[in-house]
CSV table of C-alpha atoms in Angstrom, one decimal:
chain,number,residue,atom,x,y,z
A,1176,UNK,CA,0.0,0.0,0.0
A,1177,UNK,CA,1.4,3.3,-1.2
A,1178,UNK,CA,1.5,6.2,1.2
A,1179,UNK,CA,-1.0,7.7,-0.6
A,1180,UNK,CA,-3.2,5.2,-0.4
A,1181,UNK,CA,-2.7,4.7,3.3
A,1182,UNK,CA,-4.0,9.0,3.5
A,1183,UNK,CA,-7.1,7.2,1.4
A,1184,UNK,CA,-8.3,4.8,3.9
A,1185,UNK,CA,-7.5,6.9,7.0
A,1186,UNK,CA,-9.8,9.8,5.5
A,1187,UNK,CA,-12.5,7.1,4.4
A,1188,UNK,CA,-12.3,5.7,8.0
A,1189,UNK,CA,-13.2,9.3,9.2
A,1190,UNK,CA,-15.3,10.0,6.6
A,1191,UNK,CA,-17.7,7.4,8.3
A,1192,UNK,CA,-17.7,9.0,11.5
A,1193,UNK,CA,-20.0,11.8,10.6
A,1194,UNK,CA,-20.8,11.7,6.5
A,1195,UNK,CA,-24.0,11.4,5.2
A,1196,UNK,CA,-25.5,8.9,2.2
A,1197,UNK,CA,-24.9,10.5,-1.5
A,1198,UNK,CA,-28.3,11.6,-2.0
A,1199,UNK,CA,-27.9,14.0,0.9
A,1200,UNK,CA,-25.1,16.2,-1.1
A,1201,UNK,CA,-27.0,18.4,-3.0
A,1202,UNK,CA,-29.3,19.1,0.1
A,1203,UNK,CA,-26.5,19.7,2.2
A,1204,UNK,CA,-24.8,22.3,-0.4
A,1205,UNK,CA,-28.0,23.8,-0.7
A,1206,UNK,CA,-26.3,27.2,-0.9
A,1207,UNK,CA,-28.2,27.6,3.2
A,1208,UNK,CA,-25.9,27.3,6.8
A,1209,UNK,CA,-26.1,23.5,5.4
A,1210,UNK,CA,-25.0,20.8,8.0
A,1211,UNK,CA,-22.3,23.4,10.2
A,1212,UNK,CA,-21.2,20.5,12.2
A,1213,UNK,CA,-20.5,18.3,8.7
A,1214,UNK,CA,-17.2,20.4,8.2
A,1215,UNK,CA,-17.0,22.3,11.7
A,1216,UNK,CA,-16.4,22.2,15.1
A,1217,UNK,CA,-18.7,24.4,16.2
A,1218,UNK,CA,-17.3,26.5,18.8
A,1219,UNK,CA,-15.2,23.8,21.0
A,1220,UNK,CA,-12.1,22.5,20.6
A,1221,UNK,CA,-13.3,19.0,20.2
A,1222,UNK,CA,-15.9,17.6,19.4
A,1223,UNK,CA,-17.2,13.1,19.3
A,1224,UNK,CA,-13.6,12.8,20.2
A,1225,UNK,CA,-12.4,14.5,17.4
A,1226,UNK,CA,-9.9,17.5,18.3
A,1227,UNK,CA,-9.6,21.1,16.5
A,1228,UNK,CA,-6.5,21.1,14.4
A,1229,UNK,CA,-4.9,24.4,15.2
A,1230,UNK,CA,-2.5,24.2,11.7
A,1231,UNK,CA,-5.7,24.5,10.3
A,1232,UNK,CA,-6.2,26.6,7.3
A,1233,UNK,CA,-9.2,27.8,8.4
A,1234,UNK,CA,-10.5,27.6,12.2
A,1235,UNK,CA,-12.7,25.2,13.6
A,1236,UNK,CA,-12.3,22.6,11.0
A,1237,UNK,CA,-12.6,19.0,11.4
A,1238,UNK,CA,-9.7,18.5,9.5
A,1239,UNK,CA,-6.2,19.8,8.6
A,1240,UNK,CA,-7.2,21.5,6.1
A,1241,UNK,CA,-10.1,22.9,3.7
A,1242,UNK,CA,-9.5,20.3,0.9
A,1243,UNK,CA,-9.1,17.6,3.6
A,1244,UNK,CA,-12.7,18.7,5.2
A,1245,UNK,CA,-14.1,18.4,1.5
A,1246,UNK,CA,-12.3,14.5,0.6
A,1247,UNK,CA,-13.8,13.2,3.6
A,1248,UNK,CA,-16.7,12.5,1.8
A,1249,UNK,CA,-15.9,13.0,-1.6
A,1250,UNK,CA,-13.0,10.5,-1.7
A,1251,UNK,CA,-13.8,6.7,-2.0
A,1252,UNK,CA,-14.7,4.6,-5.0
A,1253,UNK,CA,-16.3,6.0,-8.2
A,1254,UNK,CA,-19.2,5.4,-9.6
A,1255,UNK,CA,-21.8,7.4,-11.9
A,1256,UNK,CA,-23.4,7.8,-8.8
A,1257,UNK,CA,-20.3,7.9,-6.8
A,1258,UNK,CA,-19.7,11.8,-4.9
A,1259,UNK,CA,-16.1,10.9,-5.4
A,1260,UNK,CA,-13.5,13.2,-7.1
A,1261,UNK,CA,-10.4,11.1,-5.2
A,1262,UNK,CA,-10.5,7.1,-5.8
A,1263,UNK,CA,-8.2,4.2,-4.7
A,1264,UNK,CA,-7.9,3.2,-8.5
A,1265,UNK,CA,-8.7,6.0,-11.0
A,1266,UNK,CA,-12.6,4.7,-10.8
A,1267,UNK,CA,-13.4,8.4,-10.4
A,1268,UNK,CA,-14.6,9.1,-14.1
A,1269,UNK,CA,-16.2,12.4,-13.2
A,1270,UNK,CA,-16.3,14.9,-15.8
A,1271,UNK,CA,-13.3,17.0,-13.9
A,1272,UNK,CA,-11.3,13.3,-13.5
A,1273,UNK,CA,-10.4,11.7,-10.3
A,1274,UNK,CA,-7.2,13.2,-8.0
A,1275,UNK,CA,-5.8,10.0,-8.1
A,1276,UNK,CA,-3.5,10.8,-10.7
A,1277,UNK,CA,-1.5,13.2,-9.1
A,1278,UNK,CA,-0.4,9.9,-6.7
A,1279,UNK,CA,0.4,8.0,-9.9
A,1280,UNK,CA,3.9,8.7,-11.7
A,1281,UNK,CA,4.7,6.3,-15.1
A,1282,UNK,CA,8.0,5.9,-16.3
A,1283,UNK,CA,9.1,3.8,-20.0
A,1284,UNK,CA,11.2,3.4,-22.2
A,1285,UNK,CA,12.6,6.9,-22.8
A,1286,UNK,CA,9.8,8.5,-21.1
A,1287,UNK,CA,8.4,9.4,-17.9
A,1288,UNK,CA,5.0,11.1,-16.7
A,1289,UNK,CA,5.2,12.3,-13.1
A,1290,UNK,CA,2.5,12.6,-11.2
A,1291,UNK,CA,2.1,16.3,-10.3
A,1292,UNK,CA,2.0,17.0,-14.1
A,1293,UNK,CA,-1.5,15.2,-14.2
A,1294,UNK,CA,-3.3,18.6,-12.4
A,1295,UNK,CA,-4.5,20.4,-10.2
A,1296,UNK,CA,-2.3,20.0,-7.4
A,1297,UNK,CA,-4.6,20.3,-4.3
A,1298,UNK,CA,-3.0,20.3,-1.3
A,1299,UNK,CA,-5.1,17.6,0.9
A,1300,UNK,CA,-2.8,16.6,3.7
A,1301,UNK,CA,-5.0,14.0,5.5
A,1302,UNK,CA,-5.1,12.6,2.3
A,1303,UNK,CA,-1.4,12.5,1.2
A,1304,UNK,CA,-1.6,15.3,-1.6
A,1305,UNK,CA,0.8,18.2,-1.3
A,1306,UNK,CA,1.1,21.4,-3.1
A,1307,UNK,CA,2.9,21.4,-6.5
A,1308,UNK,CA,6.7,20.6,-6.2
A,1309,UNK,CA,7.9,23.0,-9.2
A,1310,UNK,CA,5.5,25.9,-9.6
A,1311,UNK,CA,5.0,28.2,-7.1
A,1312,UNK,CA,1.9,30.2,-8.7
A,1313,UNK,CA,-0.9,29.3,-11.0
A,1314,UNK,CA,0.7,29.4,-14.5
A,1315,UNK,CA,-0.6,32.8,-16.0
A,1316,UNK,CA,-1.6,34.2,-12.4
A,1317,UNK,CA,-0.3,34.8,-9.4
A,1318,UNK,CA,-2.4,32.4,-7.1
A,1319,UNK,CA,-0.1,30.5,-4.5
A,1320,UNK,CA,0.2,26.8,-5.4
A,1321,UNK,CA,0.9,26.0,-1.5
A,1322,UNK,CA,-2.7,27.4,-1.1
A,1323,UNK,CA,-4.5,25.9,-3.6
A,1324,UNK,CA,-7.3,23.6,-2.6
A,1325,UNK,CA,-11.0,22.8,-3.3
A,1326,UNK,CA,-12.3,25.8,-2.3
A,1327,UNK,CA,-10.1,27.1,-4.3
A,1328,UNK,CA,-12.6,26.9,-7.2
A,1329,UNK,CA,-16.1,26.0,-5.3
A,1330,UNK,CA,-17.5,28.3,-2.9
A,1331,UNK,CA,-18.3,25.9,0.1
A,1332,UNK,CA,-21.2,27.7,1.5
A,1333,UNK,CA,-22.6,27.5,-2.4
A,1334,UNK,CA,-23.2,31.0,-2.1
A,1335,UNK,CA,-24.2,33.8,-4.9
A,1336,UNK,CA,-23.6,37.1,-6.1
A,1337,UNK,CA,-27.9,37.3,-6.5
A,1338,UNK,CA,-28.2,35.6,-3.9
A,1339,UNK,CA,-27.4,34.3,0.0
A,1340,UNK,CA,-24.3,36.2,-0.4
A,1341,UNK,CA,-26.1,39.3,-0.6
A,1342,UNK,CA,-28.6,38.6,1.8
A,1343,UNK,CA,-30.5,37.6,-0.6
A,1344,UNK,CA,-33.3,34.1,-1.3
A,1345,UNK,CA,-32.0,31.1,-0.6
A,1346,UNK,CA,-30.3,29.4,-3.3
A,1347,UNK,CA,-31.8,25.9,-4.9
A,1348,UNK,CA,-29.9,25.6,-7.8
A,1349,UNK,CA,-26.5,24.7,-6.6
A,1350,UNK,CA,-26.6,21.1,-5.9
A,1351,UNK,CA,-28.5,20.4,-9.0
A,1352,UNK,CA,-26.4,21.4,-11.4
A,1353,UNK,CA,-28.5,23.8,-13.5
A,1354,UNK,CA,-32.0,22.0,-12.8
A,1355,UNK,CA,-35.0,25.0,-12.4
A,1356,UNK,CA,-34.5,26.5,-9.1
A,1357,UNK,CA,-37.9,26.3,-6.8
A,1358,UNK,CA,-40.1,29.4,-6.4
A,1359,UNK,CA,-39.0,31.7,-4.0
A,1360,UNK,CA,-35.5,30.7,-4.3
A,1361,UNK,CA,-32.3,31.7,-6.4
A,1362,UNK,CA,-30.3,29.6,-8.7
A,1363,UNK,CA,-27.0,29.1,-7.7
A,1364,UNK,CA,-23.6,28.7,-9.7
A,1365,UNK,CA,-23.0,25.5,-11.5
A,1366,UNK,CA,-20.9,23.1,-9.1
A,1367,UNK,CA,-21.2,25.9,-6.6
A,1368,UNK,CA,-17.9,27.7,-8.7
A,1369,UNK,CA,-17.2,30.9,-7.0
A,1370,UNK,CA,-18.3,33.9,-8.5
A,1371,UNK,CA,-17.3,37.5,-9.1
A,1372,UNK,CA,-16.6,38.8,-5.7
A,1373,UNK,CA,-15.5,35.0,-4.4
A,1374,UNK,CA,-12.4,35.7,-2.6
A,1375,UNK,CA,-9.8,33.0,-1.6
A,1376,UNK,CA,-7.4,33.3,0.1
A,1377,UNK,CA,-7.4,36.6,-0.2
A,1378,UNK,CA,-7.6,36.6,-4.1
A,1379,UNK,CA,-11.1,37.7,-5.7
A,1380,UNK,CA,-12.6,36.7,-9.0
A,1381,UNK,CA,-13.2,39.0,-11.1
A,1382,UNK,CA,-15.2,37.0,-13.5
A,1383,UNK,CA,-18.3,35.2,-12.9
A,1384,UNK,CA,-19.2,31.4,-12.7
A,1385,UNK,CA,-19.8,29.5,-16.1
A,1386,UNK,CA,-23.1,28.5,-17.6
A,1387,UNK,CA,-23.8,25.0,-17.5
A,1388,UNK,CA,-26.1,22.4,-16.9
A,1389,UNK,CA,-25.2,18.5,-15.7
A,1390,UNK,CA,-27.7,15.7,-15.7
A,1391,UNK,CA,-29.2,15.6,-12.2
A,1392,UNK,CA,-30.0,12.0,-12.6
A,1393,UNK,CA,-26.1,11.2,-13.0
A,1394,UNK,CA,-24.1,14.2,-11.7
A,1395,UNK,CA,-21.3,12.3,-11.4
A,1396,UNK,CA,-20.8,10.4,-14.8
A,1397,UNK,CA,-19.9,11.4,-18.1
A,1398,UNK,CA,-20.3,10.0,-21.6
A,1399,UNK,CA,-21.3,10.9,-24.7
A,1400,UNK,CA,-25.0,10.8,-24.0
A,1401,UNK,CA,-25.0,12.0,-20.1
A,1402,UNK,CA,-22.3,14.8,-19.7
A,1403,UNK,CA,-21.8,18.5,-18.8
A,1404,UNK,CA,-23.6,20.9,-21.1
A,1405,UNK,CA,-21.5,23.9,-21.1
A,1406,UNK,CA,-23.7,27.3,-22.1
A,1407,UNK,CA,-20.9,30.0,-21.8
A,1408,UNK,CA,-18.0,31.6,-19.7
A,1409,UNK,CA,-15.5,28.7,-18.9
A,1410,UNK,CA,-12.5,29.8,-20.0
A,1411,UNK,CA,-13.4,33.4,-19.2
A,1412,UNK,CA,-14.0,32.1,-15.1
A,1413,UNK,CA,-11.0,29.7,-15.6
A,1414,UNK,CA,-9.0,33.2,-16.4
A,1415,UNK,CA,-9.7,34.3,-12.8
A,1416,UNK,CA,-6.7,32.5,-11.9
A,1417,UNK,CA,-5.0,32.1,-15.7
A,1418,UNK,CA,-5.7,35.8,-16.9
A,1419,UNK,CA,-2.1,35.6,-18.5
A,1420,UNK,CA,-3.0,31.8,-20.5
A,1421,UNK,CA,-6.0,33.1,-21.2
A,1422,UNK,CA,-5.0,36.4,-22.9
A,1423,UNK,CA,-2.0,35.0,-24.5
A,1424,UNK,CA,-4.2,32.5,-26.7
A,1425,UNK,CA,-2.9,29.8,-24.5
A,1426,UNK,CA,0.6,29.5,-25.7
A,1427,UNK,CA,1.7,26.7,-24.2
A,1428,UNK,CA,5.4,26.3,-25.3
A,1429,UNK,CA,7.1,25.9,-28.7
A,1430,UNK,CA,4.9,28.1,-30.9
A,1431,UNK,CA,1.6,26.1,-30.1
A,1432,UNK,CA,-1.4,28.2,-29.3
A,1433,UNK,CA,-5.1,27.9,-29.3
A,1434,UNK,CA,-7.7,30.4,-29.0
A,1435,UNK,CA,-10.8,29.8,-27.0
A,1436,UNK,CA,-14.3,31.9,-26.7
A,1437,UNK,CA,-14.1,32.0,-30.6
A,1438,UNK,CA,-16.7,31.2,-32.7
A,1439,UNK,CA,-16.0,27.3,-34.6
A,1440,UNK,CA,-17.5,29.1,-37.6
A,1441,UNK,CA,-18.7,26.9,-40.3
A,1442,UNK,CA,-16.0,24.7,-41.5
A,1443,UNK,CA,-14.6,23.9,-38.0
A,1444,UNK,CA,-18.2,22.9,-36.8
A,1445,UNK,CA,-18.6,21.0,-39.7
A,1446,UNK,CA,-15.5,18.8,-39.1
A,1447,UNK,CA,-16.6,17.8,-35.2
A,1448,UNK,CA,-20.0,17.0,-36.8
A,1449,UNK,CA,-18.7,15.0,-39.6
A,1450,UNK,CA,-15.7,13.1,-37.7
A,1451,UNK,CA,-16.1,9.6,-36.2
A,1452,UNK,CA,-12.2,8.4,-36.1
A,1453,UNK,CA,-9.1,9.4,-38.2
A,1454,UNK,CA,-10.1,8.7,-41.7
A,1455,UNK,CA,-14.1,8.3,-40.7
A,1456,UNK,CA,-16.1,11.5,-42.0
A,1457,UNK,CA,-19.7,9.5,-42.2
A,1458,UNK,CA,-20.6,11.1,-39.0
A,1459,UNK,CA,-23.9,13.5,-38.4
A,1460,UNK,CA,-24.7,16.2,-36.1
A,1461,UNK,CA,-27.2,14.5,-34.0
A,1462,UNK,CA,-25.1,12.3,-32.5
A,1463,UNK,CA,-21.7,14.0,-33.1
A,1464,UNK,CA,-21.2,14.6,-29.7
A,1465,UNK,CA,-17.7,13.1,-28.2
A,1466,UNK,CA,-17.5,13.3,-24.2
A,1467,UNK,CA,-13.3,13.7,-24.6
A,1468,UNK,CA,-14.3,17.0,-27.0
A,1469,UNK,CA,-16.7,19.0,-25.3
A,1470,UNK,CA,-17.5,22.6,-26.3
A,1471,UNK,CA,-19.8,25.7,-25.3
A,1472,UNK,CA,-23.0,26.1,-27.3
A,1473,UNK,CA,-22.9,29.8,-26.1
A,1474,UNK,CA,-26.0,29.9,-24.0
A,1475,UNK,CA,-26.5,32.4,-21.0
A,1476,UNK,CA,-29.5,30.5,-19.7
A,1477,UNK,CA,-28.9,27.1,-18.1
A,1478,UNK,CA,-32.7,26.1,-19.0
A,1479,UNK,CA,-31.8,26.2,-23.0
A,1480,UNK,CA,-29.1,23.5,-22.3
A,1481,UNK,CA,-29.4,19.5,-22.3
A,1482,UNK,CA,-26.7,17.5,-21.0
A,1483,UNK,CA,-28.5,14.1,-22.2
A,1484,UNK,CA,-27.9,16.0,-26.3
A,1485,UNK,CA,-25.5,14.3,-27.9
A,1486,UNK,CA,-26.1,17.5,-30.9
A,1487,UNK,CA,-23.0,18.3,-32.5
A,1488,UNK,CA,-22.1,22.0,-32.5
A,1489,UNK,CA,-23.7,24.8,-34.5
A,1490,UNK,CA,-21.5,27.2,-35.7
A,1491,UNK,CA,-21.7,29.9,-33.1
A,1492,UNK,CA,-20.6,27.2,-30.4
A,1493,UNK,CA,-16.6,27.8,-29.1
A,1494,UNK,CA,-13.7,25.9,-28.0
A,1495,UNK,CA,-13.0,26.4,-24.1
A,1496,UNK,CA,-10.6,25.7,-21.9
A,1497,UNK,CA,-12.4,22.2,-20.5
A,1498,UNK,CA,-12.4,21.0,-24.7
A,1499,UNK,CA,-9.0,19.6,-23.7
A,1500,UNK,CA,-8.3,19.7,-20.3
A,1501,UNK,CA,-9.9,18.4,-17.4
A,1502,UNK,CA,-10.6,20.6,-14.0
A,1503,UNK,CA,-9.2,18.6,-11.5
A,1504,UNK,CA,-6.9,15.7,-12.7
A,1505,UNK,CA,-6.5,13.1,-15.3
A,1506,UNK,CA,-3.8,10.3,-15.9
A,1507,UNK,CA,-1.9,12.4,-18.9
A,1508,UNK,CA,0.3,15.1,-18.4
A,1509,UNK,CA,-1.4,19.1,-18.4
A,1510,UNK,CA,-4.7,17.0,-17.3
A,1511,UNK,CA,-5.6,16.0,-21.0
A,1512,UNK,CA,-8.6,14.7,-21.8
A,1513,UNK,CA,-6.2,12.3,-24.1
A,1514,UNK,CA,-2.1,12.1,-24.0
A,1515,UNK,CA,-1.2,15.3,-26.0
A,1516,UNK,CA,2.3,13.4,-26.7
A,1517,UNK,CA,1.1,10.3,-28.1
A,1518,UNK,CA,0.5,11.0,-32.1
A,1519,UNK,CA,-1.9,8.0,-32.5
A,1520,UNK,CA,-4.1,7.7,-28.7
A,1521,UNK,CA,-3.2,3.7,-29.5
A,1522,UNK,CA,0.5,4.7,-27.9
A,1523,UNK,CA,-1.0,6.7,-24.9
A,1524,UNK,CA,1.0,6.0,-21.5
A,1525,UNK,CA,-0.4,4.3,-19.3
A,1526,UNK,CA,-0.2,1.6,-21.0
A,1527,UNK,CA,0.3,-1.7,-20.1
A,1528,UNK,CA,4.2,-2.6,-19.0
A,1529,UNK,CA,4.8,1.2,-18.0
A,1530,UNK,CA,6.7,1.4,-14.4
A,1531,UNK,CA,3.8,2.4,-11.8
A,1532,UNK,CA,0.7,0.9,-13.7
A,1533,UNK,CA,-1.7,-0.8,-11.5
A,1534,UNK,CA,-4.8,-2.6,-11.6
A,1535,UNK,CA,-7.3,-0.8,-13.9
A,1536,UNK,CA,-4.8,2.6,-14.4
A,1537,UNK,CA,-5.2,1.9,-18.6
A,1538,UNK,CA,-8.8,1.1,-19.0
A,1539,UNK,CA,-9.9,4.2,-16.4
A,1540,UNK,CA,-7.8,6.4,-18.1
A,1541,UNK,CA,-10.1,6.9,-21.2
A,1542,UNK,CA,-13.2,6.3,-18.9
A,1543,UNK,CA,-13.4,2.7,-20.1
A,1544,UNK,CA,-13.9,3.1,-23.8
A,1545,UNK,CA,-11.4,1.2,-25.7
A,1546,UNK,CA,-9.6,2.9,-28.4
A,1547,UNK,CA,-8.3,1.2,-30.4
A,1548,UNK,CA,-11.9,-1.5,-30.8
A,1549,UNK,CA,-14.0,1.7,-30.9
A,1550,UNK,CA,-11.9,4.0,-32.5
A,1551,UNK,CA,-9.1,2.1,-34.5
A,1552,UNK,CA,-5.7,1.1,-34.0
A,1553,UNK,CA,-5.1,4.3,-36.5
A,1554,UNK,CA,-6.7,6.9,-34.4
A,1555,UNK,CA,-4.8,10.2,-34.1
A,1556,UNK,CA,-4.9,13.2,-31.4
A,1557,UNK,CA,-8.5,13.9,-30.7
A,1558,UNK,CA,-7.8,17.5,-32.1
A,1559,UNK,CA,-8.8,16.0,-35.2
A,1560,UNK,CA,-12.6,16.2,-34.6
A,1561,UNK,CA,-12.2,20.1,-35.4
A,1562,UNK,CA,-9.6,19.6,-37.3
A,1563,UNK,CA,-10.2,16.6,-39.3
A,1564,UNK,CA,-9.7,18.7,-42.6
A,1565,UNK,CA,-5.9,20.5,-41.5
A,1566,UNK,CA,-7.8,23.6,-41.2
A,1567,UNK,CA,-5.8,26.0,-38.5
């Protein structure tokens, strides 16, 4: 058992002191006080035999830290209807990806992918995940890498600009991932993402949460017919903490860049719609949609979305930063959504034989499709299903 697997089962252990059923979540980040006594201490020093940490990040905490509070419950096996974003195996397959990559480093032949190259680098100590060992601020930004951590990116009080934050109704909207809020009550931001005004650790966004809707029914899943709907502003929010990536086209080294919040127009539209594989143009808009190429259909209203569609994009829909990447952490280096070093995806690492590979590492890493049965031992970068034709 690895060291960070050890962190794993002492959290899980704790977890089941005081967690609640997965059912619960989206009650208990109803955007309200929620459960206080879930995350905190109240206002003792211990509390069921479990003592304040004083190192804490913040006080009161039934943890070591924030990120720690928020992996008590959300780390454990995956499952479409698994809460968990940090798995023993990479069973995770949310559509952000599973933490449990950055514990997994895989060395071949000539190559090597370490493991804090795989994300976000939350720093989780009761669960064995430290801060980034090379960068000391978010690339693009100035956000401290030793204080990055869930809440980070999600406000956990769920809290809105419209809305509790303000004094304002209570929020329904969330923990149901862009479902109609309730009368008398305001929608909150998707995946409770902090909005404009959200400070952390004392850095405030500037712009606000995205637009997009997940299917209540499996908010934890993804696939090509149950997935994250994405409306608008990603890589705009994402740019609270990347403002420099973001407004340099997102060069990323060696003359590569790619814009985002641009329109596909027609021919670039017409290439995801019409791609299948490398070499396979027979496809249609109707069911064009690939869950490792997601895109924004440029919708400000949640309601006008549909995260069962599996529509190709119209030609007014743009690339964002979450086409490519994941949010939290995926087995390939940057967080890919595929290995962005392996010219045909049939090479990818992990792969079988690579140092570090365990259990189901190879089949978890491409959420269990197979590509080389569905997509052909031929298949290329997944870039090709915008740019199937060479266009730029």
């Amino acid at each position: 058992m690895t060291a960070g697997s050890r962190f794993i089962v002492i959290g899980m252990i704790f977890n089941l002191s005081f967690c609640f059923v997965p059912a619960a979540f989206s009650a208990f980040h109803s955007g309200g006080v929620g459960s206080c006594q879930g995350c905190h201490n109240g206002g003792h020093g211990s509390e069921n035999g479990m003592q304040t940490s004083t190192a804490s990040a913040s006080p009161l905490l039934r943890a070591s830290d924030p990120s720690s509070i928020c992996l008590n419950c959300h780390a454990g096996p995956g499952g479409p209807t698994s809460p968990s974003v940090f798995s023993f195996d990479g069973s995770a397959l949310t559509p952000g990806g599973d933490f449990y990559w950055l514990t997994k480093t895989f060395t071949w032949n000539g190559g090597e992918s370490p493991a804090a190259s795989h994300g976000h680098n939350v720093v989780a100590r009761d669960f064995g995940l430290e801060a980034d060992p090379l960068r000391t601020l978010a690339p693009g930004g100035t956000y401290p890498s030793s204080a990055l951590g869930c809440t980070s990116c999600h406000d956990p009080h769920g809290r809105s600009s419209k809305g509790t934050a303000q004094g304002g109704l209570p929020l329904a909207g969330s923990g149901s991932y862009g479902a109609i809020p309730a009368p008398g009550t305001e929608q909150g931001s998707y995946r409770m993402l902090g909005g404009a005004g959200y400070v952390s650790n004392g850095f405030s966004f500037t712009n606000p949460a995205p637009v997009a809707r997940q299917n209540p029914a499996l908010p934890f899943a993804e696939s090509d017919t149950s997935h994250v709907d994405y409306g608008s502003g990603m890589s705009a929010w994402c740019g609270n903490c990347h403002n420099g990536i973001l407004n340099s086209s997102h060069k990323a080294g060696g003359g590569f860049e790619h814009p985002v919040d641009e329109a596909l127009g027609t021919e670039l539209s017409g290439s995801y719609n019409s791609y299948l594989s490398s070499g396979n143009l027979n496809g249609i808009n109707p069911t064009a949609f690939l869950q490792f190429v997601p895109f924004e259909r440029g919708a400000n209203d949640p309601q006008l979305l549909d995260p069962t569609s599996t529509n190709g994009p119209e030609a007014s829909a743009v690339v964002t930063c979450l086409t490519c990447h994941r949010a939290h952490a995926t087995a390939f280096p940057a967080a890919g959504r595929w290995d962005f070093d392996a010219p045909l995806l049939v090479d990818s690492h992990p792969t079988a034989g690579d140092s570090g590979v365990s259990g189901n590492d190879v089949n978890n890493s491409y959420y269990g499709r197979d590509i080389t049965a569905e997509f052909g031992a031929m298949q290329g970068q997944f870039c090709e299903k915008c740019h199937s034709s060479g266009t730029p």
